[in-house]
């Protein structure tokens, strides 16, 4: 799909309007309503200014918290949940979840750790997580067992990493999609309580 969109942009005489509608369309796949306010190029890159409205699946209260947090003036990025503060059980669960995503991403092929490790490092896996994932890959994982009583904090850390794992081969299969949906549900379930 991405290659098709890129070819469309490359061969369009209305590249600006096609790019603007393509960006809005891509975000709409995630349920996000976005409007491109500004588009310019510099140094071989495209710079976009977006206005994003509340996603369809987002609770109004959560959206207000997000907007409020962004408006608080804090500009430095910091991961709100540090895996170093996780209990041993939470860390193992996270590592097993990530191993599960790797296993179902290429179920017909054995995992080649030498090729996988640099990819995981590029995604941002620390050494402790890498060791745990490598160990967990030696045993088949069960999504039902992993989701049973899953802590929302673990789900929150796992979800973006799981999306990165699922997208490593530029496609999301049904098993990966089910795992991503289960992680999202685990996050939303606890926030609704």
C-alpha positions as CSV (number, residue, x, y, z in Angstrom):
1,X,0.0,0.0,0.0
2,X,2.8,2.4,0.9
3,X,4.6,1.8,-2.4
4,X,1.4,2.4,-4.3
5,X,0.8,5.7,-2.5
6,X,4.4,6.8,-3.1
7,X,4.2,6.0,-6.8
8,X,0.9,8.0,-6.9
9,X,2.6,11.0,-5.4
10,X,5.7,10.7,-7.6
11,X,3.6,10.6,-10.8
12,X,0.9,13.2,-9.8
13,X,0.9,16.7,-11.2
14,X,-1.0,17.8,-8.1
15,X,1.5,16.4,-5.7
16,X,0.7,18.9,-2.9
17,X,-3.1,18.2,-2.8
18,X,-2.5,14.5,-3.3
19,X,0.0,14.4,-0.4
20,X,-2.4,16.4,1.9
21,X,-5.3,14.0,1.2
22,X,-3.0,11.0,1.6
23,X,-1.8,12.1,5.0
24,X,-5.3,12.7,6.1
25,X,-6.4,9.3,4.7
26,X,-3.5,7.5,6.5
27,X,-4.4,9.0,9.8
28,X,-8.1,8.2,9.2
29,X,-7.2,4.5,9.2
30,X,-6.3,5.0,12.8
31,X,-9.6,6.9,13.5
32,X,-7.8,10.2,13.6
33,X,-9.3,13.3,12.0
34,X,-6.4,15.5,10.8
35,X,-6.1,18.5,8.6
36,X,-2.9,19.6,7.0
37,X,-2.4,23.3,7.8
38,X,1.0,23.8,6.3
39,X,3.2,21.9,3.9
40,X,6.8,22.8,2.9
41,X,10.0,21.2,1.9
42,X,13.5,21.8,3.1
43,X,16.7,19.8,3.1
44,X,15.2,16.9,1.2
45,X,12.4,16.5,3.7
46,X,8.7,17.3,3.8
47,X,7.5,19.3,6.8
48,X,3.8,19.2,7.7
49,X,1.8,21.1,10.2
50,X,-1.3,19.2,11.3
51,X,-4.4,20.0,13.3
52,X,-5.7,16.8,14.9
53,X,-9.2,16.3,16.2
54,X,-10.3,13.7,18.8
55,X,-10.1,10.2,17.3
56,X,-13.4,8.4,17.0
57,X,-12.4,5.7,19.4
58,X,-11.1,8.1,22.0
59,X,-13.1,8.8,25.1
60,X,-13.8,12.6,25.6
61,X,-12.3,12.6,29.1
62,X,-9.1,10.9,27.8
63,X,-8.9,13.4,24.9
64,X,-9.2,16.4,27.4
65,X,-6.4,14.9,29.5
66,X,-4.2,14.5,26.4
67,X,-4.9,18.1,25.3
68,X,-4.4,19.4,28.9
69,X,-1.1,17.5,29.3
70,X,0.2,18.9,26.0
71,X,-0.8,22.4,27.0
72,X,0.9,22.1,30.4
73,X,4.1,23.5,28.9
74,X,6.3,20.5,29.4
75,X,8.2,20.0,26.2
76,X,10.7,17.4,27.2
77,X,9.9,13.8,26.3
78,X,9.9,11.3,29.0
79,X,8.4,7.9,29.0
80,X,5.8,8.0,31.7
81,X,6.2,4.4,32.7
82,X,9.7,3.2,33.2
83,X,10.2,-0.5,32.7
84,X,13.0,-0.4,35.3
85,X,10.3,0.3,37.8
86,X,8.4,-2.8,36.8
87,X,8.2,-5.8,39.0
88,X,10.1,-8.9,37.8
89,X,6.7,-10.4,36.8
90,X,5.8,-7.4,34.8
91,X,9.1,-7.4,33.0
92,X,8.8,-11.1,32.1
93,X,5.2,-10.6,30.9
94,X,6.4,-7.7,28.7
95,X,9.3,-9.8,27.3
96,X,6.9,-12.7,26.6
97,X,4.4,-10.5,24.9
98,X,7.1,-9.1,22.6
99,X,8.3,-12.7,21.9
100,X,4.8,-13.7,21.0
101,X,4.6,-10.9,18.4
102,X,7.8,-12.0,16.9
103,X,6.7,-15.6,16.8
104,X,3.3,-14.9,15.1
105,X,4.9,-12.4,12.8
106,X,6.7,-15.1,10.9
107,X,5.1,-18.4,12.1
108,X,6.5,-20.5,9.3
109,X,10.2,-19.4,9.7
110,X,12.5,-20.0,12.7
111,X,13.7,-16.9,14.3
112,X,17.3,-15.9,13.3
113,X,18.4,-14.0,16.4
114,X,21.5,-12.6,14.6
115,X,19.2,-10.8,12.1
116,X,16.5,-9.9,14.6
117,X,18.7,-8.4,17.4
118,X,19.8,-5.3,15.4
119,X,16.2,-4.7,14.4
120,X,15.1,-4.9,18.0
121,X,17.9,-2.6,19.1
122,X,16.8,-0.1,16.5
123,X,13.3,-0.1,17.9
124,X,14.7,0.8,21.2
125,X,14.8,-2.5,23.2
126,X,17.3,-2.3,26.1
127,X,19.7,-5.1,26.9
128,X,17.6,-6.6,29.7
129,X,14.5,-6.7,27.4
130,X,16.6,-8.2,24.6
131,X,17.8,-11.0,26.8
132,X,14.3,-11.7,28.1
133,X,12.8,-11.7,24.6
134,X,15.6,-14.0,23.3
135,X,14.8,-16.4,26.2
136,X,11.1,-16.2,25.7
137,X,11.5,-17.0,22.0
138,X,12.6,-20.5,22.9
139,X,9.1,-21.4,24.1
140,X,5.8,-21.0,22.2
141,X,3.8,-18.2,23.8
142,X,0.0,-18.1,24.2
143,X,-1.9,-14.8,23.7
144,X,-4.7,-15.9,26.0
145,X,-2.3,-16.7,28.8
146,X,-0.4,-13.5,28.3
147,X,-3.6,-11.4,28.3
148,X,-5.0,-13.0,31.5
149,X,-4.8,-10.3,34.1
150,X,-2.5,-8.1,32.1
151,X,-1.5,-4.9,33.9
152,X,-2.5,-1.7,32.0
153,X,1.0,-0.3,32.5
154,X,2.6,-3.3,30.8
155,X,0.1,-3.0,28.0
156,X,0.9,0.7,27.6
157,X,4.6,0.0,27.2
158,X,4.1,-3.1,25.1
159,X,1.7,-1.6,22.5
160,X,4.0,0.8,20.7
161,X,6.8,-1.8,20.7
162,X,4.3,-4.4,19.5
163,X,3.2,-2.1,16.6
164,X,6.9,-1.6,15.7
165,X,7.4,-5.4,15.7
166,X,4.3,-6.1,13.7
167,X,5.3,-3.5,11.1
168,X,8.9,-4.7,10.7
169,X,7.9,-6.7,7.6
170,X,5.5,-3.9,6.5
171,X,2.4,-5.9,7.0
172,X,0.2,-7.0,9.9
173,X,-1.2,-10.5,9.8
174,X,-4.3,-11.6,11.6
175,X,-2.5,-12.9,14.7
176,X,-0.5,-9.7,15.1
177,X,-3.7,-7.7,14.7
178,X,-5.4,-9.8,17.4
179,X,-2.5,-9.2,19.8
180,X,-2.5,-5.4,19.1
181,X,-6.3,-5.3,19.7
182,X,-5.9,-7.3,22.9
183,X,-3.2,-4.9,24.2
184,X,-5.4,-1.9,23.4
185,X,-8.3,-3.5,25.1
186,X,-6.2,-4.2,28.2
187,X,-5.2,-0.5,28.3
188,X,-8.7,0.7,27.9
189,X,-10.2,-1.8,30.3
190,X,-8.1,-0.5,33.2
191,X,-8.6,3.2,32.4
192,X,-12.4,2.6,32.3
193,X,-12.3,1.1,35.8
